[in-house]
Coordinates of C-alpha atoms and ligand atoms in Angstrom, one line a residue:
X137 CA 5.4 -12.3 17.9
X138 CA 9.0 -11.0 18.3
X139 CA 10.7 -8.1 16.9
X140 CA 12.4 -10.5 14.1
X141 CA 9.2 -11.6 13.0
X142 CA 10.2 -10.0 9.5
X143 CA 13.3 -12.2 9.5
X144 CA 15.6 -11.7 6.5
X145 CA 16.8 -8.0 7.2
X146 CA 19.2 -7.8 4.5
X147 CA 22.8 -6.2 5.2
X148 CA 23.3 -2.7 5.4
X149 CA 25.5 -2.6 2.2
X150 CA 22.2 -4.2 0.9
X151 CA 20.0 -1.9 2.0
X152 CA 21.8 1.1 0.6
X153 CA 22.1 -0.6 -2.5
X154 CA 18.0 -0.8 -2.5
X155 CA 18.0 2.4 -1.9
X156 CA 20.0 3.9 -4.5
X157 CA 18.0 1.5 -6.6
X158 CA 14.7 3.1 -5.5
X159 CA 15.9 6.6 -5.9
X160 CA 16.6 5.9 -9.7
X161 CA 14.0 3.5 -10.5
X162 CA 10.9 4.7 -8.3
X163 CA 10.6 1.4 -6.6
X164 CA 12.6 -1.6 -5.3
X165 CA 11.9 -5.3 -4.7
X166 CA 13.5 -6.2 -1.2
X167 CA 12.5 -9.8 -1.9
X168 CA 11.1 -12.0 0.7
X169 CA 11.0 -11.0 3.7
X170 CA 8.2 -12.1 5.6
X171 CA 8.0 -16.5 7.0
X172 CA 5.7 -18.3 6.1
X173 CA 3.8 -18.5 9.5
X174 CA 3.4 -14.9 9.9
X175 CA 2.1 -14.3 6.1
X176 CA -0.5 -16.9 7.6
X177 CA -1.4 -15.2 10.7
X178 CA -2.1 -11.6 8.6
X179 CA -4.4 -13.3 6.0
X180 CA -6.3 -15.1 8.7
X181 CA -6.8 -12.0 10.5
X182 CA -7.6 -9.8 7.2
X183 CA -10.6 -12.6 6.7
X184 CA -11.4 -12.5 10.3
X185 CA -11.8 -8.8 10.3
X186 CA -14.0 -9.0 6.6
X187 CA -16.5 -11.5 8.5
X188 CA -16.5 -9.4 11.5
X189 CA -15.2 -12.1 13.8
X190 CA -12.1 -9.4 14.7
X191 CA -13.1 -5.9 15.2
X192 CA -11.3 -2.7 16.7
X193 CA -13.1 0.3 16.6
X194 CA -11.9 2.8 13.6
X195 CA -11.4 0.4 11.4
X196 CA -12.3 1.4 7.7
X197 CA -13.6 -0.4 5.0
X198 CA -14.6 -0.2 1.3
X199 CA -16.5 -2.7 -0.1
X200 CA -15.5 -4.1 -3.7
X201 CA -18.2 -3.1 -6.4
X202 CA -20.0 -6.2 -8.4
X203 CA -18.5 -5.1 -11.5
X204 CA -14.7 -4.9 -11.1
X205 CA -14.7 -1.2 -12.2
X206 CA -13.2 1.1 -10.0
X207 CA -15.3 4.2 -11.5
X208 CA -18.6 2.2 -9.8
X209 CA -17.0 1.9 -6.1
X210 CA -19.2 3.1 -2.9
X211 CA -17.7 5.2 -0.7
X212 CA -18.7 6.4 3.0
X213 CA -20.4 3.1 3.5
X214 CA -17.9 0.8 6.1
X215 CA -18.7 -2.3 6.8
X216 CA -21.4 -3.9 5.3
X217 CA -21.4 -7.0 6.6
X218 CA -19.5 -10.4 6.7
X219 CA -18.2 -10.8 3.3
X220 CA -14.2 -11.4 1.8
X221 CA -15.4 -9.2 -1.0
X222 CA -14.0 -6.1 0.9
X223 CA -11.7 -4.2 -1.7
X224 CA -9.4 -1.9 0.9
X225 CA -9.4 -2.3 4.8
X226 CA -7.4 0.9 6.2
X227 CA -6.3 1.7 10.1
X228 CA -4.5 -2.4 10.4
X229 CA -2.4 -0.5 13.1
X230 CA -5.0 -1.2 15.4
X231 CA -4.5 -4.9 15.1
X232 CA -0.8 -5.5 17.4
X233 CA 0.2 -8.5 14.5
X234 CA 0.3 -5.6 12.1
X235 CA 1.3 -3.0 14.2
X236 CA 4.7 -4.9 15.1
X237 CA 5.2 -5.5 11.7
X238 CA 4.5 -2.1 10.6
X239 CA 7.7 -1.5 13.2
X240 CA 9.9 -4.4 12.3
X241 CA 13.7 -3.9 12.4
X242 CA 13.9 -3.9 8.1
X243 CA 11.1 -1.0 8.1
X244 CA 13.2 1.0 10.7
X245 CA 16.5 0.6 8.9
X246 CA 14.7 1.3 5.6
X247 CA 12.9 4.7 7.1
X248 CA 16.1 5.8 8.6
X249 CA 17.5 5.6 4.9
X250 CA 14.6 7.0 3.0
X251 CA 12.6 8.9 5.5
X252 CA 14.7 10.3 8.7
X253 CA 15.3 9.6 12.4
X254 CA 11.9 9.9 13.6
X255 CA 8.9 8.2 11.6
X256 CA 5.3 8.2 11.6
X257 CA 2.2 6.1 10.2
X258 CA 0.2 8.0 7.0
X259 CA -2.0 4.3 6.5
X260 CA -1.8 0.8 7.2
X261 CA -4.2 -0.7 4.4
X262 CA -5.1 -4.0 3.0
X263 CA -6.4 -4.5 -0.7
X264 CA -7.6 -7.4 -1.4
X265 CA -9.2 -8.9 -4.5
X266 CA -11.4 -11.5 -3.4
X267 CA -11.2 -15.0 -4.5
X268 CA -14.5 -15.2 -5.4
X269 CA -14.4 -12.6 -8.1
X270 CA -11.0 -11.4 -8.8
X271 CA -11.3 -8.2 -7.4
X272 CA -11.2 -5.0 -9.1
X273 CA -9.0 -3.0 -11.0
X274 CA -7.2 0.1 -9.2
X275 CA -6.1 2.4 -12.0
X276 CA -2.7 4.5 -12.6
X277 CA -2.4 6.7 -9.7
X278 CA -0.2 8.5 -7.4
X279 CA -0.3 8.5 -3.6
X280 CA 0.3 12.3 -3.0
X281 CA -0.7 15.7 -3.5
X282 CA -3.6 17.9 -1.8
X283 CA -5.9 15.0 -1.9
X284 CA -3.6 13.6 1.0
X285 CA -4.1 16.6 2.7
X286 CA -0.3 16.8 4.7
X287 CA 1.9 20.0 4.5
X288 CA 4.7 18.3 2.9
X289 CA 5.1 15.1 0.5
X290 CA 4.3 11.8 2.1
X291 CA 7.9 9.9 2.6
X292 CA 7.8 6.0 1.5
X293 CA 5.4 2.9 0.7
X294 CA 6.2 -0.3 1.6
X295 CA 3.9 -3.0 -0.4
X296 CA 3.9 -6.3 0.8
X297 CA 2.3 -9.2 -0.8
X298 CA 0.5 -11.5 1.7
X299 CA -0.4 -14.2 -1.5
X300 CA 1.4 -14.7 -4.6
X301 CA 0.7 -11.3 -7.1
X302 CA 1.1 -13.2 -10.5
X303 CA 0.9 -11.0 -13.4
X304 CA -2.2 -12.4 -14.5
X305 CA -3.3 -12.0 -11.0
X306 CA -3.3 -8.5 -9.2
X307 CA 0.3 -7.8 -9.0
X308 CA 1.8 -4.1 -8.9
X309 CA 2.5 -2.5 -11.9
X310 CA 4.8 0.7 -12.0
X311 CA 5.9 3.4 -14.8
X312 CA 9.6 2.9 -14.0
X313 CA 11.0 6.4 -12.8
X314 CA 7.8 8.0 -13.3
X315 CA 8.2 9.5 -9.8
X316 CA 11.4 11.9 -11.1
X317 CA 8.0 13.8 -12.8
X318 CA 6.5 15.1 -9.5
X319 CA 2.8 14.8 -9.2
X320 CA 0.7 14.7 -12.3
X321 CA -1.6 17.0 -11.3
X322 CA -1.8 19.2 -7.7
X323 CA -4.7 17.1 -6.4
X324 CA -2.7 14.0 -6.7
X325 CA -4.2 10.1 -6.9
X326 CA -5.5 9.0 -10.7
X327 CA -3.6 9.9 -14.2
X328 CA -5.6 11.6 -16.4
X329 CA -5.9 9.6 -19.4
X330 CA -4.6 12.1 -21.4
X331 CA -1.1 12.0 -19.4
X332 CA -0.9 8.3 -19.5
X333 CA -1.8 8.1 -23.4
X334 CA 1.6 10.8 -23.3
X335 CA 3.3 8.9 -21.7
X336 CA 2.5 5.9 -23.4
X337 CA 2.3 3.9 -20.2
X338 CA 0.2 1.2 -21.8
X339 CA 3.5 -0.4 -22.9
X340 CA 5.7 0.9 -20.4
X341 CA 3.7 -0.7 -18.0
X342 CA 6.5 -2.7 -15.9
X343 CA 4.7 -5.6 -14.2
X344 CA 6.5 -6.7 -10.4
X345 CA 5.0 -10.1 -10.0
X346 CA 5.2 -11.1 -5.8
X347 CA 5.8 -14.5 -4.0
X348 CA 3.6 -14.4 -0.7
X349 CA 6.0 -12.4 1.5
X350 CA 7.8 -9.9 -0.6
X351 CA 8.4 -6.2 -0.2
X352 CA 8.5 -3.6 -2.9
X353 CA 9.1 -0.3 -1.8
X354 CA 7.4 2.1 -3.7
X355 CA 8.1 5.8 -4.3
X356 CA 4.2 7.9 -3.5
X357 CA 4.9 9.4 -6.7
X358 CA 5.9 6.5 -8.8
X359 CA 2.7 6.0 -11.4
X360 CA 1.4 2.8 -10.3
X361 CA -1.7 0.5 -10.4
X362 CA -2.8 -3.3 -9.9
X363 CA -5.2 -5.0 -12.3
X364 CA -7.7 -7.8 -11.2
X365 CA -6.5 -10.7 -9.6
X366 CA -7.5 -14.4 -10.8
X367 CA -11.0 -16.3 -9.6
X368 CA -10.6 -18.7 -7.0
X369 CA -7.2 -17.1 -5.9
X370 CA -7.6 -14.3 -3.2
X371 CA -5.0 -12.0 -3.8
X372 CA -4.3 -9.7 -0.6
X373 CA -1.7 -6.9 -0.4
X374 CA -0.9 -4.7 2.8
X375 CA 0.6 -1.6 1.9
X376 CA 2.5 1.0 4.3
X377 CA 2.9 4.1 4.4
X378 CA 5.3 5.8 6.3
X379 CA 5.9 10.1 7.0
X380 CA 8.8 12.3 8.6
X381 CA 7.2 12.6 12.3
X382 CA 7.6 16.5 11.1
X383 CA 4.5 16.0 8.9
X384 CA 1.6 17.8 9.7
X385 CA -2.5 17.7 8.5
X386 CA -3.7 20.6 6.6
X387 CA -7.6 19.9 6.7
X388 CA -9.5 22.2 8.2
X389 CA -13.0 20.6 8.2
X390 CA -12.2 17.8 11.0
X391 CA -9.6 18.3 13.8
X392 CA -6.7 17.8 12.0
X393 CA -5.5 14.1 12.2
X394 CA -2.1 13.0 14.6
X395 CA -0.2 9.9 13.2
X396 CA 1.0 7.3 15.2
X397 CA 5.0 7.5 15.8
X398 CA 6.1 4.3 14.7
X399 CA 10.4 5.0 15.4
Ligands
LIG425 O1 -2.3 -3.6 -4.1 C1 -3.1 -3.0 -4.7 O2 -4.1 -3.5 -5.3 C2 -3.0 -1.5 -4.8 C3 -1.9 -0.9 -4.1 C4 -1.7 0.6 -4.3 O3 -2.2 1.1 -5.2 C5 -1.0 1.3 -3.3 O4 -0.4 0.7 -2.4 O5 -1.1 2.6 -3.4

């Protein structure tokens, strides 16, 4: 793979246009962005890496629950065995298809924009809903706050669909400019229901239904979530995010973490 792998990097008048965009709005579509062959090669290794036929050591995995509630997910457990019914593969840096596309030219202009000069890796994840079930639904959240441990806000998400997100099948949903609000609550991650119910996100849900191949960048703050996908249509999504290179771990129980300088 080259370095224009992720081949339509849009112009620089573009760009700032998207960014403005985000800046209001919380999010921005970049459109598609990824070909057709490389889409290919990511969801064959996802699947390779579900069945255990691709391994790299770290590699972290959450197993989808039988039910398709998110309040009866495992946690702590890995890998469980050879199955596509993993819900969330983290660490995809460690596989060099990702990693160079984690560092393609469109996320380096974008992170010069949004983040600064020098960038690093916060997560590389996949969540997939499995064709076999539809997945599972990830409620309203935020990615932020002390839950995320890091001495200053985490910069920019980039989601990319690596199937088609219909709306009736697992695509992102956001609370447009939801993110102007700051975090929800100091720990960060889920709304409270009684927040959402105030904010009556129910019908100010704003579904961004995804081709195979499109970007959205995403704002950590921006209340989002993704419902499940349809039966008999796997529905994965790699999602990126991305930190000023100033950003340091706060937890104390484990040797603080390092991230991996990606510009
Ligand atoms: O794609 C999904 O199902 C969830 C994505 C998400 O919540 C995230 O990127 O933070």
């Amino acid at each position: 793979m080259t370095d224009d792998a992720v081949t339509e990097l849009p112009s620089a008048a573009r760009l700032d246009e998207a960014v403005a965009s985000y800046r209001e709005r919380g999010f921005v579509r970049l459109g598609r962005c990824v070909p057709p062959d490389l889409l290919a090669e990511m969801r064959a290794r996802v699947d390779a890496m579900m069945q255990g036929e691709l391994r790299y050591e770290g590699l972290f995995f959450q197993r989808d629950t039988d039910t398709g509630r998110y309040e009866d997910l495992g946690y702590g457990h890995g890998w469980v065995g050879p199955t596509l019914r993993y819900r969330k593969l983290e660490k995809l840096e460690r596989d060099p298809v990702f990693l160079s596309f984690i560092q393609a030219p469109l996320f380096r202009e974008v992170t010069r924009r949004l983040v600064g000069p020098a960038v690093t890796l916060y997560r590389a994840v996949v969540f997939n809903k499995a064709a076999e079930t539809g997945g599972s639904d990830t409620p309203w959240h935020q990615d932020g706050g002390r839950f995320w441990g890091l001495d200053r806000d985490p910069g920019l998400q980039a989601w990319t669909a690596l199937d088609d997100a219909p709306v009736d099948g697992g695509c992102l949903e956001v609370l447009e400019g939801s993110h102007r609000m700051g975090l929800a609550t100091p720990l960060g991650g889920v709304v409270p229901a009684r927040l959402l119910e105030e904010a009556d996100a129910e019908a100010r849900a704003l579904p961004l239904p995804a081709e195979a191949g499109e970007v959205i960048l995403l704002h950590n703050y921006a209340w989002h979530r993704t419902r499940r996908g349809r039966v008999g249509h796997a529905r994965r999504a790699l999602t990126v995010c991305y930190l000023d290179a100033a950003t340091r771990c706060l937890r104390r129980k484990h040797a603080p973490r390092t991230f991996l300088r990606v510009f």
